[in-house]
Short mmCIF file of C-alpha atoms in Angstrom, two decimals:
data_model
loop_
_atom_site.label_atom_id
_atom_site.label_comp_id
_atom_site.label_asym_id
_atom_site.label_seq_id
_atom_site.Cartn_x
_atom_site.Cartn_y
_atom_site.Cartn_z
CA MET A 1 193.87 8.79 34.93
CA ALA A 2 192.42 12.43 35.61
CA ALA A 3 189.59 13.03 37.82
CA ARG A 4 186.62 16.05 37.23
CA THR A 5 183.66 16.65 39.18
CA ASN A 6 180.55 17.55 37.43
CA GLY A 7 178.30 18.77 40.04
CA SER A 8 177.72 16.09 42.65
CA ARG A 9 179.20 13.57 39.81
CA THR A 10 182.78 12.40 40.34
CA HIS A 11 184.33 10.50 37.47
CA HIS A 12 188.32 9.58 36.91
CA ARG A 13 188.44 9.29 33.43
CA ASN A 14 191.09 8.99 30.88
CA ILE A 15 191.03 12.00 28.83
CA PRO A 16 193.13 11.83 26.50
CA MET A 17 191.45 8.33 25.62
CA ALA A 18 187.89 10.00 25.17
CA ASN A 19 189.40 13.43 23.14
CA ASP A 20 191.23 10.74 21.06
CA CYS A 21 187.67 8.73 20.28
CA VAL A 22 185.90 11.97 19.51
CA GLU A 23 188.20 13.25 16.95
CA ARG A 24 188.85 10.03 15.57
CA LEU A 25 185.13 9.62 14.69
CA ALA A 26 184.16 13.64 14.13
CA LYS A 27 185.29 13.29 10.33
CA ALA A 28 182.75 10.79 9.74
CA SER A 29 180.20 12.04 12.47
CA ALA A 30 176.52 12.77 11.35
CA SER A 31 175.31 16.42 11.60
CA TRP A 32 171.98 16.36 13.55
CA PRO A 33 169.06 16.14 11.62
CA ALA A 34 166.23 19.11 11.82
CA LYS A 35 163.71 16.46 11.69
CA LEU A 36 165.05 14.66 14.83
CA SER A 37 164.55 15.75 18.47
CA SER A 38 167.26 15.64 20.73
CA PRO A 39 166.82 12.72 22.91
CA ARG A 40 165.47 13.25 26.67
CA THR A 41 166.20 9.53 26.69
CA LEU A 42 169.10 7.23 25.22
CA VAL A 43 168.83 3.58 26.13
CA LEU A 44 171.39 1.47 25.45
CA GLN A 45 171.76 -2.04 25.29
CA ALA A 46 174.67 -2.94 27.48
CA ALA A 47 174.39 -6.65 27.37
CA ALA A 48 171.00 -8.64 24.98
CA PHE A 49 171.51 -11.71 27.25
CA CYS A 50 169.41 -12.26 30.59
CA ASN A 51 170.41 -14.57 33.05
CA ILE A 52 166.98 -15.60 33.84
CA SER A 53 163.52 -16.37 32.47
CA CYS A 54 160.64 -14.29 33.17
CA SER A 55 157.00 -15.88 31.67
CA TYR A 56 155.97 -12.14 31.05
CA CYS A 57 159.32 -11.12 29.10
CA TYR A 58 158.74 -9.12 26.00
CA LEU A 59 162.12 -9.09 24.38
CA SER A 60 163.55 -12.17 21.92
CA THR A 61 167.17 -11.34 22.21
CA THR A 62 168.00 -12.74 25.58
CA HIS A 63 169.81 -15.60 24.45
CA GLN A 64 172.49 -13.32 22.73
CA ARG A 65 175.39 -13.29 24.06
CA GLY A 66 177.95 -10.36 24.11
CA ILE A 67 178.67 -6.96 25.39
CA GLN A 68 178.21 -3.41 23.86
CA SER A 69 181.40 -3.03 22.27
CA LYS A 70 183.64 0.31 22.72
CA ASP A 71 183.36 1.00 19.16
CA VAL A 72 179.63 1.32 19.49
CA LEU A 73 179.95 3.33 22.48
CA GLU A 74 182.40 5.78 21.24
CA ALA A 75 180.05 6.18 18.15
CA VAL A 76 177.16 7.15 20.15
CA ALA A 77 179.68 9.51 22.18
CA ALA A 78 180.37 11.33 19.12
CA ARG A 79 176.84 11.18 17.08
CA ILE A 80 174.28 11.51 19.82
CA VAL A 81 176.33 12.80 23.10
CA SER A 82 178.50 15.37 21.53
CA ASN A 83 175.38 16.42 19.80
CA LEU A 84 172.88 16.78 22.65
CA GLU A 85 170.81 19.78 22.93
CA GLY A 86 169.50 19.25 25.99
CA ASP A 87 169.27 17.33 29.66
CA CYS A 88 169.64 13.64 28.47
CA THR A 89 168.94 10.18 30.96
CA VAL A 90 171.06 7.72 29.97
CA LEU A 91 169.45 4.39 30.75
CA TRP A 92 170.53 0.86 30.65
CA GLN A 93 167.64 -1.55 30.27
CA SER A 94 166.68 -4.33 27.66
CA GLY A 95 168.29 -7.69 28.31
CA GLU A 96 169.93 -7.77 31.74
CA PRO A 97 172.61 -4.66 31.87
CA LEU A 98 174.86 -5.99 34.67
CA VAL A 99 176.16 -9.14 32.57
CA ALA A 100 178.42 -6.34 31.46
CA PRO A 101 181.55 -5.69 33.50
CA ILE A 102 181.67 -2.72 35.91
CA SER A 103 184.10 -1.89 33.46
CA TYR A 104 182.12 -1.13 30.54
CA TYR A 105 180.19 1.71 32.91
CA ARG A 106 183.19 3.33 33.59
CA TYR A 107 184.03 3.69 30.35
CA ALA A 108 180.89 4.95 29.19
CA THR A 109 180.17 7.40 31.90
CA ASP A 110 183.72 8.87 31.46
CA LEU A 111 183.51 8.67 27.66
CA PHE A 112 179.88 10.66 27.86
CA GLU A 113 180.72 13.32 30.08
CA THR A 114 183.96 14.25 28.43
CA CYS A 115 181.61 14.27 25.11
CA LYS A 116 178.61 16.17 25.94
CA PRO A 117 178.33 19.74 25.73
CA SER A 118 179.19 21.91 28.20
CA ASN A 119 175.48 23.19 29.18
CA VAL A 120 173.72 19.35 28.90
CA ASN A 121 173.63 17.53 32.02
CA LEU A 122 173.04 13.67 31.84
CA LYS A 123 171.72 11.05 34.16
CA TYR A 124 172.41 7.28 34.24
CA SER A 125 169.72 5.22 35.11
CA LEU A 126 169.82 1.26 35.17
CA GLN A 127 167.44 -1.32 35.28
CA THR A 128 168.60 -4.60 36.70
CA ASN A 129 166.72 -7.79 38.41
CA ALA A 130 169.74 -7.61 40.90
CA THR A 131 170.84 -11.32 40.77
CA LEU A 132 174.04 -10.59 39.40
CA VAL A 133 174.75 -7.35 42.10
CA THR A 134 178.09 -8.54 44.04
CA LYS A 135 179.64 -5.86 46.90
CA GLU A 136 181.55 -4.54 44.19
CA VAL A 137 179.17 -3.59 41.75
CA ALA A 138 176.66 -2.21 44.18
CA ALA A 139 180.19 0.04 45.07
CA ALA A 140 180.66 0.65 41.69
CA LEU A 141 177.24 1.57 40.86
CA LYS A 142 177.05 4.33 43.66
CA GLU A 143 180.62 5.61 42.62
CA LEU A 144 179.57 6.09 38.87
CA ASP A 145 176.08 7.98 40.63
CA ILE A 146 174.15 5.54 38.57
CA VAL A 147 170.37 5.36 39.27
CA VAL A 148 169.32 1.96 40.26
CA GLY A 149 165.66 -0.05 39.62
CA VAL A 150 165.32 -3.42 40.57
CA SER A 151 162.28 -5.78 39.43
CA LEU A 152 160.48 -7.10 42.20
CA ASP A 153 157.12 -8.92 42.39
CA GLY A 154 156.58 -9.15 46.01
CA PRO A 155 156.88 -11.47 48.59
CA LYS A 156 158.50 -14.71 47.02
CA ASP A 157 155.77 -16.95 46.15
CA ILE A 158 154.89 -14.21 44.18
CA HIS A 159 157.77 -13.45 42.97
CA ASP A 160 158.94 -16.65 41.84
CA PHE A 161 155.89 -17.36 40.25
CA ASN A 162 156.92 -15.96 36.72
CA ARG A 163 160.32 -14.75 37.09
CA LYS A 164 162.67 -17.96 37.39
CA THR A 165 166.26 -18.81 36.48
CA ARG A 166 166.50 -19.98 32.92
CA GLN A 167 166.77 -23.91 34.72
CA GLY A 168 163.15 -22.97 36.65
CA TYR A 169 164.28 -21.84 39.85
CA GLY A 170 162.73 -19.06 41.61
CA THR A 171 164.98 -16.00 41.56
CA HIS A 172 163.80 -14.05 44.70
CA GLU A 173 166.30 -14.97 46.97
CA LYS A 174 169.13 -13.73 44.89
CA ALA A 175 166.99 -10.24 44.48
CA ILE A 176 167.03 -9.73 48.20
CA GLN A 177 170.16 -10.44 48.38
CA GLY A 178 171.12 -8.13 45.60
CA LEU A 179 168.75 -5.32 46.99
CA ASP A 180 170.75 -5.86 50.64
CA LEU A 181 173.88 -5.29 48.76
CA LEU A 182 172.53 -2.22 47.05
CA SER A 183 171.50 -0.93 50.40
CA ASN A 184 174.37 -1.60 51.98
CA ALA A 185 176.46 0.53 49.36
CA GLY A 186 174.23 3.40 50.00
CA VAL A 187 172.37 2.91 46.42
CA ARG A 188 168.18 3.19 47.06
CA PRO A 189 167.02 1.27 44.76
CA TYR A 190 163.01 2.40 42.82
CA VAL A 191 161.41 -0.86 42.60
CA PHE A 192 159.27 -2.25 39.83
CA CYS A 193 156.18 -4.78 39.88
CA VAL A 194 154.77 -6.21 37.83
CA LEU A 195 150.92 -6.75 38.99
CA THR A 196 149.10 -10.28 37.67
CA LYS A 197 146.05 -11.91 38.74
CA ASN A 198 148.07 -14.05 41.35
CA SER A 199 149.11 -10.70 43.25
CA LEU A 200 146.19 -8.18 42.94
CA SER A 201 144.53 -9.86 45.50
CA ARG A 202 147.05 -10.05 47.68
CA CYS A 203 147.36 -6.28 48.37
CA GLN A 204 148.17 -5.98 52.16
CA GLU A 205 150.79 -8.61 51.66
CA LEU A 206 152.43 -6.34 49.00
CA PHE A 207 152.21 -3.39 50.94
CA ASP A 208 153.77 -4.64 53.68
CA TYR A 209 156.25 -6.26 52.41
CA PHE A 210 157.57 -3.38 50.02
CA GLU A 211 157.31 -1.50 53.83
CA LEU A 212 159.40 -3.93 55.39
CA LEU A 213 161.95 -3.99 52.50
CA GLY A 214 162.03 0.11 53.18
CA ILE A 215 160.99 0.80 49.40
CA ARG A 216 160.40 4.46 48.97
CA HIS A 217 159.99 4.66 44.89
CA LEU A 218 157.50 2.29 43.34
CA SER A 219 155.93 1.62 40.07
CA PHE A 220 153.17 -1.00 39.14
CA PHE A 221 152.89 -2.28 36.19
CA PRO A 222 150.44 -4.88 34.36
CA GLU A 223 152.10 -7.10 31.94
CA GLU A 224 152.84 -5.40 28.90
CA ILE A 225 151.44 -6.43 25.60
CA ALA A 226 154.66 -5.72 23.69
CA GLY A 227 157.80 -7.51 21.89
CA LYS A 228 157.05 -11.24 21.78
CA ASN A 229 154.35 -10.79 24.75
CA LYS A 230 151.08 -10.99 22.61
CA THR A 231 149.10 -12.99 25.33
CA TRP A 232 148.56 -11.13 28.94
CA ASP A 233 147.05 -12.55 32.57
CA GLN A 234 143.95 -11.33 31.88
CA ALA A 235 142.82 -9.59 35.36
CA ASP A 236 139.69 -7.46 35.15
CA GLU A 237 140.39 -4.37 35.50
CA SER A 238 138.39 -3.37 37.96
CA LEU A 239 140.74 -5.35 40.26
CA PHE A 240 143.37 -3.10 39.42
CA ALA A 241 140.89 -0.25 40.38
CA GLU A 242 140.37 -1.81 43.82
CA PHE A 243 143.97 -3.27 44.66
CA PHE A 244 145.18 0.80 44.14
CA ALA A 245 142.24 1.78 46.20
CA GLU A 246 143.50 -0.74 48.89
CA TYR A 247 147.39 0.58 48.51
CA LEU A 248 146.70 3.87 48.53
CA HIS A 249 144.82 3.48 51.93
CA HIS A 250 147.34 1.78 53.21
CA ILE A 251 149.80 4.57 52.73
CA ILE A 252 147.87 6.84 54.51
CA SER A 253 146.76 5.15 57.50
CA SER A 254 150.53 4.08 58.05
CA ARG A 255 151.69 7.42 57.25
CA SER A 256 153.93 5.23 54.71
CA LEU A 257 156.52 7.22 52.87
CA GLN A 258 156.05 4.89 49.72
CA THR A 259 155.66 6.84 46.63
CA VAL A 260 153.80 5.18 44.04
CA THR A 261 154.70 6.60 40.50
CA GLU A 262 151.04 5.98 39.38
CA PHE A 263 149.05 7.89 42.05
CA THR A 264 151.57 10.70 41.66
CA SER A 265 151.37 11.04 37.41
CA VAL A 266 147.68 11.58 37.35
CA ILE A 267 147.62 13.93 39.93
CA ARG A 268 150.35 15.54 38.40
CA GLY A 269 148.87 15.33 35.23
CA LYS A 270 145.24 15.79 36.40
CA TYR A 271 144.61 17.78 39.11
CA LEU A 272 147.58 19.80 39.98
CA PRO A 273 148.38 22.88 37.40
CA SER A 274 151.89 22.69 35.69
CA PRO A 275 153.11 23.12 32.08
CA PHE A 276 152.60 20.73 29.71
CA LYS A 277 155.43 18.25 28.82
CA ALA A 278 155.28 16.54 25.62
CA ASN A 279 155.96 12.71 25.99
CA ALA A 280 159.35 11.79 24.33
CA MET A 281 158.11 8.46 23.39
CA THR A 282 156.13 9.99 20.85
CA ILE A 283 158.45 12.44 19.24
CA PRO A 284 160.83 11.21 16.63
CA GLY A 285 164.27 11.24 18.48
CA GLY A 286 163.00 11.85 21.87
CA THR A 287 163.69 8.80 22.72
CA MET A 288 166.69 6.87 21.08
CA THR A 289 167.09 3.13 21.26
CA VAL A 290 171.03 1.86 20.69
CA SER A 291 170.96 -2.08 20.38
CA LEU A 292 173.94 -4.28 21.24
CA ASN A 293 175.74 -3.93 17.93
CA GLY A 294 174.56 -0.32 17.62
CA GLU A 295 171.35 -0.15 15.74
CA LEU A 296 169.58 3.01 16.84
CA CYS A 297 165.58 3.45 16.89
CA THR A 298 163.20 5.50 17.76
CA PHE A 299 160.36 5.78 19.48
CA GLY A 300 160.94 3.46 22.69
CA PRO A 301 163.14 0.36 23.07
CA GLU A 302 160.20 -2.29 23.37
CA LEU A 303 159.00 -1.83 19.22
CA ARG A 304 162.45 -3.31 18.29
CA ASP A 305 161.70 -6.54 19.94
CA ASP A 306 158.42 -6.81 18.23
CA PRO A 307 158.21 -9.41 15.52
CA GLN A 308 156.36 -7.28 13.45
CA TYR A 309 157.92 -3.92 14.12
CA PRO A 310 158.32 -1.34 11.46
CA ARG A 311 161.43 -1.57 10.13
CA SER A 312 161.13 2.07 9.66
CA ILE A 313 161.44 2.87 13.47
CA VAL A 314 165.15 1.88 12.71
CA LEU A 315 167.25 5.11 11.83
CA GLY A 316 170.65 3.35 10.59
CA ASN A 317 173.92 1.80 12.62
CA VAL A 318 175.72 4.39 14.94
CA CYS A 319 178.92 3.30 13.20
CA ASP A 320 177.65 3.90 9.99
CA PRO A 321 178.63 7.49 8.50
CA SER A 322 175.06 7.05 6.80
CA LEU A 323 173.67 7.31 10.09
CA PHE A 324 170.42 9.09 9.70
CA SER A 325 169.59 8.79 6.20
CA THR A 326 166.39 7.00 6.66
CA ILE A 327 164.60 9.60 8.01
CA ASP A 328 163.93 11.40 4.50
CA THR A 329 161.77 8.26 3.32
CA ALA A 330 158.59 8.18 2.81
CA ALA A 331 157.97 4.77 5.44
CA PHE A 332 159.81 7.00 7.76
CA ARG A 333 157.52 10.08 7.16
CA ASN A 334 155.00 8.03 7.19
CA LEU A 335 155.49 6.14 10.56
CA CYS A 336 155.15 9.58 11.97
CA GLU A 337 152.34 10.97 10.68
CA GLU A 338 150.79 7.52 12.44
CA ILE A 339 152.04 8.17 15.52
CA GLY A 340 150.95 11.93 15.55
CA ARG A 341 147.46 10.77 14.12
CA GLY A 342 147.07 8.39 17.62
CA VAL A 343 148.60 11.38 19.77
CA ALA A 344 145.77 13.73 18.38
CA ILE A 345 143.81 11.07 18.79
CA CYS A 346 144.43 10.99 22.48
CA GLU A 347 144.47 14.59 23.31
CA ALA A 348 140.80 15.21 21.67
CA ASN A 349 139.35 12.12 23.29
CA CYS A 350 141.58 11.46 26.93
CA GLU A 351 140.89 13.16 29.95
CA TYR A 352 144.26 11.91 30.87
CA TYR A 353 146.16 13.54 28.07
CA ALA A 354 148.31 15.61 30.23
CA ALA A 355 149.79 12.74 32.43
CA CYS A 356 150.66 10.23 29.42
CA GLY A 357 150.95 12.64 26.87
CA GLY A 358 149.50 10.06 23.93
CA GLY A 359 150.82 7.20 25.52
CA ASN A 360 153.50 4.78 24.62
CA PRO A 361 153.72 3.72 21.09
CA SER A 362 154.96 0.21 21.70
CA TRP A 363 151.43 -0.52 23.72
CA LYS A 364 149.11 0.94 20.45
CA PHE A 365 151.52 -1.27 18.39
CA GLY A 366 151.50 -4.21 20.56
CA GLU A 367 148.01 -4.52 21.02
CA PHE A 368 146.37 -2.79 17.78
CA GLY A 369 149.41 -3.33 15.25
CA ARG A 370 149.37 -0.10 14.39
CA PHE A 371 149.78 3.81 16.00
CA ASP A 372 146.41 5.66 15.07
CA VAL A 373 144.66 4.21 17.98
CA SER A 374 144.45 5.67 21.24
CA GLU A 375 143.28 3.85 24.63
CA THR A 376 145.26 0.35 25.30
CA HIS A 377 144.87 -2.00 28.08
CA SER A 378 147.69 -0.57 29.98
CA CYS A 379 146.54 2.93 29.76
CA ARG A 380 143.10 1.88 31.32
CA ILE A 381 145.02 0.26 34.16
CA ARG A 382 147.75 2.88 34.75
CA PHE A 383 145.28 6.11 34.59
CA LYS A 384 141.78 5.59 34.52
CA ALA A 385 141.93 2.26 37.03
CA VAL A 386 144.31 4.44 39.35
CA ASP A 387 142.18 7.88 38.99
CA ALA A 388 139.63 5.63 39.99
CA ALA A 389 141.13 4.77 43.17
CA LEU A 390 142.23 8.03 43.63
CA LYS A 391 138.31 9.41 43.50
CA ARG A 392 137.64 6.28 45.97
CA VAL A 393 139.78 6.83 48.32
CA LEU A 394 140.77 10.98 48.71
CA ASP A 395 137.14 12.03 48.37
CA GLN A 396 137.49 12.83 52.15
CA PRO A 397 139.24 15.75 52.63
CA ASN A 398 141.37 14.39 55.61
CA HIS A 399 143.25 11.95 53.62
CA ILE A 400 144.10 14.84 50.73
CA LYS A 401 146.81 16.19 53.12
CA PRO A 402 148.69 13.06 54.24
CA PHE A 403 148.89 11.42 50.82
CA LEU A 404 150.01 14.72 49.43
CA THR A 405 153.00 15.23 51.78
CA SER A 406 153.83 11.87 51.70
CA ALA A 407 154.04 11.92 47.68
CA GLY A 408 155.75 14.85 48.08
CA LEU A 409 153.40 16.87 46.01
CA ASN A 410 152.61 19.83 48.03
CA ARG A 411 156.31 21.02 48.03
#
C-alpha cells in the first residue's frame, strides 16, 4: 500500500488498483455534457438500509439490503470524479451510511483521491444516526478526515418520541454512546435536530442539552414534506419564530460557542454584503446523487424518494456506457425550465433569495407537486421565522457584537 498526503489529508491507497480501474473504464467513460454543471455536491448511497425507523423519514428504501458495490464506486470515479471541474463535497446519506463497513470508505476515498483532477479538492462528509459507531469506526472516520453529522433531536424523551428502533425502542442511549466515541476519537460532529410540536416549547432544555454535550455546530429543521412523508407536524410557524428568538437569546446571554446554521445563513444572505453563490440544487448537475445500484439523479437527493418523482431527474446509471443520454430529451429540458421558472419567481419576489438561491426543488415538489412555485413551509420556517427572531433579539445594539463573534461572522 502506498501513502500520499493531499493537504491535511493522508490516505493509504492501492495506487495500481486505482489506476487499473480508471484505465479499465476510460474507453466507456462518458464525456462531460455541456448542459450539466460540474457537481458541487456528490451524494452517494453507501447503504439504502437504515437500522432505525424514524416517524418523519421521507425515504422509501430503508428496508433494502446491500452495500454500494466496487463496480459502482469505480464508475463514479471514472465518469464523475475524474471529470470534475471544481471542488466538490462527497456526502454519504440516504439510508444509514455506517451500515457499510469502514473498508468501503477506505476504498472510496482512496479511489477518488487518485482519480480526481490535480486542481480539484474533495471534502468528505457523512450523515449518521450514530447508533452504529464503534471505537474502531470513530478512529477510522478521524483518520479518513470525514466530517460527521449526527441526527439528534434533543433529550431522551424528545429524541425517542420520533427516532425509534425497528422494534419500537428509543435510540437516544445508543446515539449518545456513538457521539461520545466520536468525540473521544477527536471527531467533533455537527448536529441535525428536527423540531416538532414536542420540542418547540422546550427551548431552554434543548439549549442546555446541546451546551452540556459541547455541540458547536447545529442545524434545526422542521419536519420535511418530501419523499414518502406527505404529512407533517402542523406546528404554527409563529412558534418556530418564538423558539429561534429564545434560542438566540440563550446563545448571547450565556456567551455560548454554539453556531446555528439558520442564523448565520440568513445574516450572510440578507445583511452582510457577499458575492451571490447560486444554489447547486437548482442547477442541472450541481448536485448529483448516486443510488445504491448506480442510478444517477440531479436536483437533490430527496426527489428520487418521492413516489411521484419525475423520471426525468434520472440521468442514467453510472455503470452504463449510455450515461447522460437522457439530458437531450424534451422531458429533461422541460424539467430544467420548470425549476428555472420557480427560481425566477423566488428571485423576483423573495427578500431571502440571496440566502437560499431559489430553495430546494424537493421541498417545492413535495408540497405542491411541481417546481415552478416559490415559498414553501420549510422556507417560511428556515428563513422568515429565523429572520423574525433575529430582528426581535438583535435590535438591541449590545446584542449584535457578541452574537457576530460567537457565530464567527465578524472575522
